[in-house]
mmCIF file of C-alpha atoms and ligand atoms in Angstrom:
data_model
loop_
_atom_site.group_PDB
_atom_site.id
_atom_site.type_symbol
_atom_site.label_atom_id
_atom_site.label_comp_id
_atom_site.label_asym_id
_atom_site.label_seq_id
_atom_site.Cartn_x
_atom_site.Cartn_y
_atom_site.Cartn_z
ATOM 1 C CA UNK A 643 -13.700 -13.747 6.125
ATOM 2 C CA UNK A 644 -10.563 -15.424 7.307
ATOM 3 C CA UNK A 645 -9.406 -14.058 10.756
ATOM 4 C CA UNK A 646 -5.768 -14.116 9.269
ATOM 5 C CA UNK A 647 -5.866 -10.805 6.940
ATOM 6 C CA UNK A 648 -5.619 -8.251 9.532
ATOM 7 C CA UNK A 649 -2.376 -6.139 10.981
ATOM 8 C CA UNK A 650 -1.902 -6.376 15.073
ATOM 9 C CA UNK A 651 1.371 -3.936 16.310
ATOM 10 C CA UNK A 652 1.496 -4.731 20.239
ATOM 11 C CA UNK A 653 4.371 -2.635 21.675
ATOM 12 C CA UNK A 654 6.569 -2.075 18.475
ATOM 13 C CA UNK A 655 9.661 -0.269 18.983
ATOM 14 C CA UNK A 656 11.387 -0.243 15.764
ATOM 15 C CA UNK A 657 15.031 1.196 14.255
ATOM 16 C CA UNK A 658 16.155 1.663 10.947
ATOM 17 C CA UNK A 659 19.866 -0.212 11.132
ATOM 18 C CA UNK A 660 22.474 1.926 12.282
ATOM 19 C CA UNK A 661 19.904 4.954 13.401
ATOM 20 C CA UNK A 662 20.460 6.052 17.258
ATOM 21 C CA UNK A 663 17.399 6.220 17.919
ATOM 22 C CA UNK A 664 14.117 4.275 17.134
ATOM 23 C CA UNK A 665 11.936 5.350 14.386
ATOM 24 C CA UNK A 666 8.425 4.109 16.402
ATOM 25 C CA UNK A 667 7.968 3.803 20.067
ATOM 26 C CA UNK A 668 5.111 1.448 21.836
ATOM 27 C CA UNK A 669 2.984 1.701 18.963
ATOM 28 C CA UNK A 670 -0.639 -0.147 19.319
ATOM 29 C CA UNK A 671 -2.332 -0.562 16.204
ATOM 30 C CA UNK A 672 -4.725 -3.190 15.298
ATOM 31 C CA UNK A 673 -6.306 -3.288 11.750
ATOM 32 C CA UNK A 674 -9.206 -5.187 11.137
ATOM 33 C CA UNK A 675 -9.364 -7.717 8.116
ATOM 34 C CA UNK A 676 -10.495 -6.015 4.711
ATOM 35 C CA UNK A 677 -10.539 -2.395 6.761
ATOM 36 C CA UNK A 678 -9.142 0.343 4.937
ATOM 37 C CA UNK A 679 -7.116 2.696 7.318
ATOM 38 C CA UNK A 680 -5.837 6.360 6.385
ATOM 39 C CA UNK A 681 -1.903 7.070 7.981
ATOM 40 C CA UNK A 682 -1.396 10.484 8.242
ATOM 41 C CA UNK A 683 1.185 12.878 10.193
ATOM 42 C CA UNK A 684 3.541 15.127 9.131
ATOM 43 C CA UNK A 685 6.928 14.783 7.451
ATOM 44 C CA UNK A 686 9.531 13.038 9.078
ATOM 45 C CA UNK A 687 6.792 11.371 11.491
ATOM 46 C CA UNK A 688 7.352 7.416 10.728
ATOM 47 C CA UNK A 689 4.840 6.276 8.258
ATOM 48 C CA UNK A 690 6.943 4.855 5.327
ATOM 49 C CA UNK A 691 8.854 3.641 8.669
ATOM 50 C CA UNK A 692 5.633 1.831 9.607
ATOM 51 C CA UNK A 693 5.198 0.616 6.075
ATOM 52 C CA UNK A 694 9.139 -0.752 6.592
ATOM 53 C CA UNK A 695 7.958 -2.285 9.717
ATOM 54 C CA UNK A 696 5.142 -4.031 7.793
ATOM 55 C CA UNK A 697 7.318 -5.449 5.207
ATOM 56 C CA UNK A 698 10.069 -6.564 7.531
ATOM 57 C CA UNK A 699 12.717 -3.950 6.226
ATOM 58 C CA UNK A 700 13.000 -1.664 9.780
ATOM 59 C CA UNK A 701 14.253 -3.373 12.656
ATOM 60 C CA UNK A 702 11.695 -4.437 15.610
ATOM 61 C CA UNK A 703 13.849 -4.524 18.957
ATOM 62 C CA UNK A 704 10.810 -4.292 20.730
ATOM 63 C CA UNK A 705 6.878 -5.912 20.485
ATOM 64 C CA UNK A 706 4.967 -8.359 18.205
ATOM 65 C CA UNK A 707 3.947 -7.130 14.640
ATOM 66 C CA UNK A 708 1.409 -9.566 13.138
ATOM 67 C CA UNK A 709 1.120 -8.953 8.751
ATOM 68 C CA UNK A 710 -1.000 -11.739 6.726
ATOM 69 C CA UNK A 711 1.059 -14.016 4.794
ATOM 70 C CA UNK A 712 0.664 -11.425 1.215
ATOM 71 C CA UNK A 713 1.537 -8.375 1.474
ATOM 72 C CA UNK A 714 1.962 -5.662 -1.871
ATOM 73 C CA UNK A 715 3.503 -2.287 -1.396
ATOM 74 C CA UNK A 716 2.475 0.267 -3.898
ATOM 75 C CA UNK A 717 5.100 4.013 -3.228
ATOM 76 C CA UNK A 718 4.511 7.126 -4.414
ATOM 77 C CA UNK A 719 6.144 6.205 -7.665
ATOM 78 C CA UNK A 720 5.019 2.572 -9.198
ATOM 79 C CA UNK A 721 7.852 0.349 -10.048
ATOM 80 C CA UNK A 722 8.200 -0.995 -13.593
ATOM 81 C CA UNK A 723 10.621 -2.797 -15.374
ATOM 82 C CA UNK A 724 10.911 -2.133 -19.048
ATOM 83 C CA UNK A 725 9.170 -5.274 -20.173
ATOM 84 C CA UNK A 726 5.808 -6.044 -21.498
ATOM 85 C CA UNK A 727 2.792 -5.618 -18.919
ATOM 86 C CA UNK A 728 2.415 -9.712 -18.522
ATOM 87 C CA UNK A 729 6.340 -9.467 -16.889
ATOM 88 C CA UNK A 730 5.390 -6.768 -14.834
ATOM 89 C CA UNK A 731 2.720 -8.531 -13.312
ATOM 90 C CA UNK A 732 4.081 -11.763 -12.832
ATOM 91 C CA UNK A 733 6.140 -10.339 -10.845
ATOM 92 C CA UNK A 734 3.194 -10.614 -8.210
ATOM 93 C CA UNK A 735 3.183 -14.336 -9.051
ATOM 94 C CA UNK A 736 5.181 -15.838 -11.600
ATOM 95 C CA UNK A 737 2.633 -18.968 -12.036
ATOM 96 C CA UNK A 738 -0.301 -16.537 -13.236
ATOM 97 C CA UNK A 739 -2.094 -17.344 -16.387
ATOM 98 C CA UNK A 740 -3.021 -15.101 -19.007
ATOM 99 C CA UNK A 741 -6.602 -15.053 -18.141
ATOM 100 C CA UNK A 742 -5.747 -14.251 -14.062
ATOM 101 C CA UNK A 743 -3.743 -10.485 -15.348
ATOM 102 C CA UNK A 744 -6.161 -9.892 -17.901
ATOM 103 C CA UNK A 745 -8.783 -10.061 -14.826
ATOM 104 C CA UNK A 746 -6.600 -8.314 -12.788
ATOM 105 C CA UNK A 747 -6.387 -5.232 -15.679
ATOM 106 C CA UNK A 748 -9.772 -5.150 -15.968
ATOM 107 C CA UNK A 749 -10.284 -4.558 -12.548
ATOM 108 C CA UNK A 750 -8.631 -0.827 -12.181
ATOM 109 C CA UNK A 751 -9.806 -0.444 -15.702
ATOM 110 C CA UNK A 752 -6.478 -0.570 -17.762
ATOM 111 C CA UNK A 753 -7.158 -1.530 -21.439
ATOM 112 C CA UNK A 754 -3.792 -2.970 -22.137
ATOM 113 C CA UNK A 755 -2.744 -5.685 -24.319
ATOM 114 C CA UNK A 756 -0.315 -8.286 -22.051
ATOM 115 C CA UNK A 757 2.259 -7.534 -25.011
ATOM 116 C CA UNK A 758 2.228 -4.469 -24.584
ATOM 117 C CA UNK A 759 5.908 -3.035 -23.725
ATOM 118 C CA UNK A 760 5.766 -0.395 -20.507
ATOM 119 C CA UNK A 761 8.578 1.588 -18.843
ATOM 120 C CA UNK A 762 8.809 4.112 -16.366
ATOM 121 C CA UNK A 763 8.348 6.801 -19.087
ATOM 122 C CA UNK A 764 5.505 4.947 -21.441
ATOM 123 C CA UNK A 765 3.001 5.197 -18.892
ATOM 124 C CA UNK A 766 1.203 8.385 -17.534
ATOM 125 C CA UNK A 767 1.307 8.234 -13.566
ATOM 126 C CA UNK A 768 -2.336 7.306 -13.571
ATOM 127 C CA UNK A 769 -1.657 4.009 -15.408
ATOM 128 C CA UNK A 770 1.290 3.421 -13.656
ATOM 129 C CA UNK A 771 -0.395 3.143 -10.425
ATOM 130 C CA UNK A 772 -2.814 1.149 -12.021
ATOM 131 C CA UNK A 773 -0.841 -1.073 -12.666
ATOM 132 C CA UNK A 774 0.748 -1.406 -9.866
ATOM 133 C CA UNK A 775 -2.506 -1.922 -8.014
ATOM 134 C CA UNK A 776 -3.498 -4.868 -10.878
ATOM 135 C CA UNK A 777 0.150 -6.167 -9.848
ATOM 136 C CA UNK A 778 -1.083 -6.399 -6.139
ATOM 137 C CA UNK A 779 -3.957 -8.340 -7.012
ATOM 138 C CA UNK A 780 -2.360 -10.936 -9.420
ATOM 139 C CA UNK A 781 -0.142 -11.339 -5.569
ATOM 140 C CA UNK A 782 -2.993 -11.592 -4.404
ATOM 141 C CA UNK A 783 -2.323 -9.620 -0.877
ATOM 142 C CA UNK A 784 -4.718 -9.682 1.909
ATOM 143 C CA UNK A 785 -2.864 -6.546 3.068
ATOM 144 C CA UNK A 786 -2.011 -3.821 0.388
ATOM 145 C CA UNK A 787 0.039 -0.907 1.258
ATOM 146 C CA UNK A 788 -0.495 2.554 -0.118
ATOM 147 C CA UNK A 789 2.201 5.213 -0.338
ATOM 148 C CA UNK A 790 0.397 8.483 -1.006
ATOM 149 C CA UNK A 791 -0.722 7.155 -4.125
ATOM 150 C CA UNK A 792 -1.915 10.180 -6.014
ATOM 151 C CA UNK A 793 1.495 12.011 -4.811
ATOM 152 C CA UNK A 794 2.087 12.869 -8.813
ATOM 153 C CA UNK A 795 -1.325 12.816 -10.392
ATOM 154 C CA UNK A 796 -3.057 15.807 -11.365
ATOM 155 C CA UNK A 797 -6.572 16.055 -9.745
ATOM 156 C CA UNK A 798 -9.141 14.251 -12.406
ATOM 157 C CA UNK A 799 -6.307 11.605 -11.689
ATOM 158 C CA UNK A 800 -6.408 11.353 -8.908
ATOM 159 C CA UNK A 801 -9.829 11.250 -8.154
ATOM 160 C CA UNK A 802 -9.838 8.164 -10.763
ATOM 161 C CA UNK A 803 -7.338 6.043 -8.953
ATOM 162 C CA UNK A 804 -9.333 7.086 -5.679
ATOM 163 C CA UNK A 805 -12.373 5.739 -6.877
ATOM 164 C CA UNK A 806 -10.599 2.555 -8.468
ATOM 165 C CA UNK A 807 -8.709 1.904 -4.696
ATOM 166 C CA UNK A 808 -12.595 1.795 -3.613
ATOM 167 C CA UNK A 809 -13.651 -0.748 -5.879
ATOM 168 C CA UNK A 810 -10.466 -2.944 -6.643
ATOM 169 C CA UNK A 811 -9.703 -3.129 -2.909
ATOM 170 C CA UNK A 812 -13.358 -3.120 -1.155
ATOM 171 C CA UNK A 813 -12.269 -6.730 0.285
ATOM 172 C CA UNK A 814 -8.693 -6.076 1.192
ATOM 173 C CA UNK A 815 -7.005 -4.951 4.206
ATOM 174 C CA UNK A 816 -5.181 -1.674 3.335
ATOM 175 C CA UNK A 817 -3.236 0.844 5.031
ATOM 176 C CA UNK A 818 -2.593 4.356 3.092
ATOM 177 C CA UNK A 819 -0.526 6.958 3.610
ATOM 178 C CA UNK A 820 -1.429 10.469 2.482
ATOM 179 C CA UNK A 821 -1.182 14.302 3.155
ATOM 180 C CA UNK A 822 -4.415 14.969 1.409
ATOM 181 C CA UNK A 823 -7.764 15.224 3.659
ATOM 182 C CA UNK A 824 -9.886 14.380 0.976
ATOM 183 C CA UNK A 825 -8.225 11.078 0.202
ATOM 184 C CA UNK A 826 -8.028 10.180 4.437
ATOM 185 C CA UNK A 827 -11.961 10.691 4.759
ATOM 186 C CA UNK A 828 -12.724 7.790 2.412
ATOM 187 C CA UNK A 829 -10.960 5.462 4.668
ATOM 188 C CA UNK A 830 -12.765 3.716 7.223
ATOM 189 C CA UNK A 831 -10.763 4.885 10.059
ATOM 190 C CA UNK A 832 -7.696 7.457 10.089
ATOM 191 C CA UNK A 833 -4.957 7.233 12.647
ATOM 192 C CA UNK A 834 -2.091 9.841 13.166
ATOM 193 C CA UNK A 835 1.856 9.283 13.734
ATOM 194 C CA UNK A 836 3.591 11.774 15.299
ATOM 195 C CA UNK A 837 6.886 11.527 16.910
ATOM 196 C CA UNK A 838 7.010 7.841 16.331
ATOM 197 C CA UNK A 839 3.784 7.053 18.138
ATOM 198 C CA UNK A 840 -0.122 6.566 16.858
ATOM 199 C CA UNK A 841 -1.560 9.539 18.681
ATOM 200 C CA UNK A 842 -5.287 9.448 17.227
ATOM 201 C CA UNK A 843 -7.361 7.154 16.702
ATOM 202 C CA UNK A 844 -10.201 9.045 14.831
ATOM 203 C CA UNK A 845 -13.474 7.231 13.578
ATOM 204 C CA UNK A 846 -15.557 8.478 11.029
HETATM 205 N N1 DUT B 1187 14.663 7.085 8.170
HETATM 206 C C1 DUT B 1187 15.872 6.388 8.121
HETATM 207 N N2 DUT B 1187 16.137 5.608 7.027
HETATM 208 C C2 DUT B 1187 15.257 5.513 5.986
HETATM 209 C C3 DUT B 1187 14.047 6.225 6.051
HETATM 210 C C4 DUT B 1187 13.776 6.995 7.166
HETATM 211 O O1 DUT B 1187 16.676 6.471 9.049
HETATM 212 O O2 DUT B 1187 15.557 4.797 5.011
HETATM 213 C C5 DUT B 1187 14.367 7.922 9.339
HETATM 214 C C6 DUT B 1187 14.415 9.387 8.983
HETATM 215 C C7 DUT B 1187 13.263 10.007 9.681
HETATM 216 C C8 DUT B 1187 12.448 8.859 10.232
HETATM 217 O O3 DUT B 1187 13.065 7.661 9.811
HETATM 218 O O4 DUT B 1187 13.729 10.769 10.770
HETATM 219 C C9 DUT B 1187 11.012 8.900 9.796
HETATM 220 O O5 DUT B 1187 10.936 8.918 8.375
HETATM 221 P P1 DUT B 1187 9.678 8.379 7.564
HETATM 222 O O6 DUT B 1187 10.085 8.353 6.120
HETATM 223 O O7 DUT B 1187 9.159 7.146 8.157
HETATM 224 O O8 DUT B 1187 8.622 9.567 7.803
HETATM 225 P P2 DUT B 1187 7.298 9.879 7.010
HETATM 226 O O9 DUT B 1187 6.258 10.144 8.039
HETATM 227 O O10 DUT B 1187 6.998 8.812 6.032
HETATM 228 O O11 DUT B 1187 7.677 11.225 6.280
HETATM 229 P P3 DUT B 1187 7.249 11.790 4.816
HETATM 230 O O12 DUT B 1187 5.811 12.188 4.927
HETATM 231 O O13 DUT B 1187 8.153 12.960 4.635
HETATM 232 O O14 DUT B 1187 7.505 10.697 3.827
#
């Protein structure tokens, strides 16, 4: 296991530009490589904000953030581009061959043909997180980034996709925010934001 895959947040105090006030404050959080660690806390709390911080998009005035090199963020809502499947996953690399997305579907268990044209409306939510996921693993990324996931799946689902996230991502760092209990107990660890701050560290 390279040393190289994990998250480290020493003292991050972090704005969104042009906000007053700062979004996190002294936040300590240190990830282990290929953990998988459940971000809960209520609405409004910071955790897309830490997911910003992550990926560079909120402003640190404050402390060290340490991310490996790839990093995918899957939201609530996978992004597609009305192409065929083999665009949208290049866009994880451009350089893949055929044979690395085909491996990359197979893994969360999508049966598509490369050719086949996708949309935002000619998927079912299910597949479109699937995809997305396949799209993080063509990137390659040591550190994946869930946004409640299963946000607009229907239970069978979401259970699905669950149960995919543990297999397709067993060796990957990963970091997922959700509401649901049942989806924060399969992590190996689950830490609360409130108020800008990571205010429990709870171990299974
Ligand atoms: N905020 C911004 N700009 C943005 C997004 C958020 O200023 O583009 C502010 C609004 C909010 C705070 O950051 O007061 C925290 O929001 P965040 O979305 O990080 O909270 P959350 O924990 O992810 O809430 P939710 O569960 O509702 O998504």
């Amino acid at each position: 296991v390279r040393d190289d895959r994990g998250v480290v947040l020493s003292g991050v105090t972090a704005r969104w530009e042009d906000a007053a006030e700062p979004v996190l404050s002294g936040v300590e959080l240190t990830v282990r490589p290929g953990e998988r660690v459940a971000v809960v806390g209520g609405s409004g709390a910071g955790k897309s904000s830490l997911f910003g911080v992550l990926l560079g998009f909120v402003d640190v005035s404050r402390g060290t953030v340490e991310v490996p090199a790839r990093v995918a963020w899957c939201p609530q809502e996978a992004v597609l581009v009305s192409t065929t499947v083999r665009e949208n996953l290049r866009i994880g690399d451009p350089d893949a061959s055929d044979d690395r997305l085909r491996a990359a579907l197979d893994a969360v268990g999508l049966g598509l043909d490369l050719d086949t044209e996708v949309g935002p409306t000619l998927l079912s939510g299910g597949e479109a997180q699937r995809l997305g996921l396949a799209r993080a693993l063509v990137h390659d990324a040591d550190l994946v980034l869930l946004d409640e996931p299963t946000a607009h799946l229907d239970e069978p689902s979401a259970r699905a996709l669950l149960d995919l996230i543990d297999t397709a991502l067993a060796d990957r760092t990963v970091l997922h925010v959700t509401h649901r209990p049942e989806e924060a107990v399969r992590a190996d660890r689950v830490v609360e934001i409130a108020e800008g701050r990571v205010v429990v560290r709870a171990y299974r």
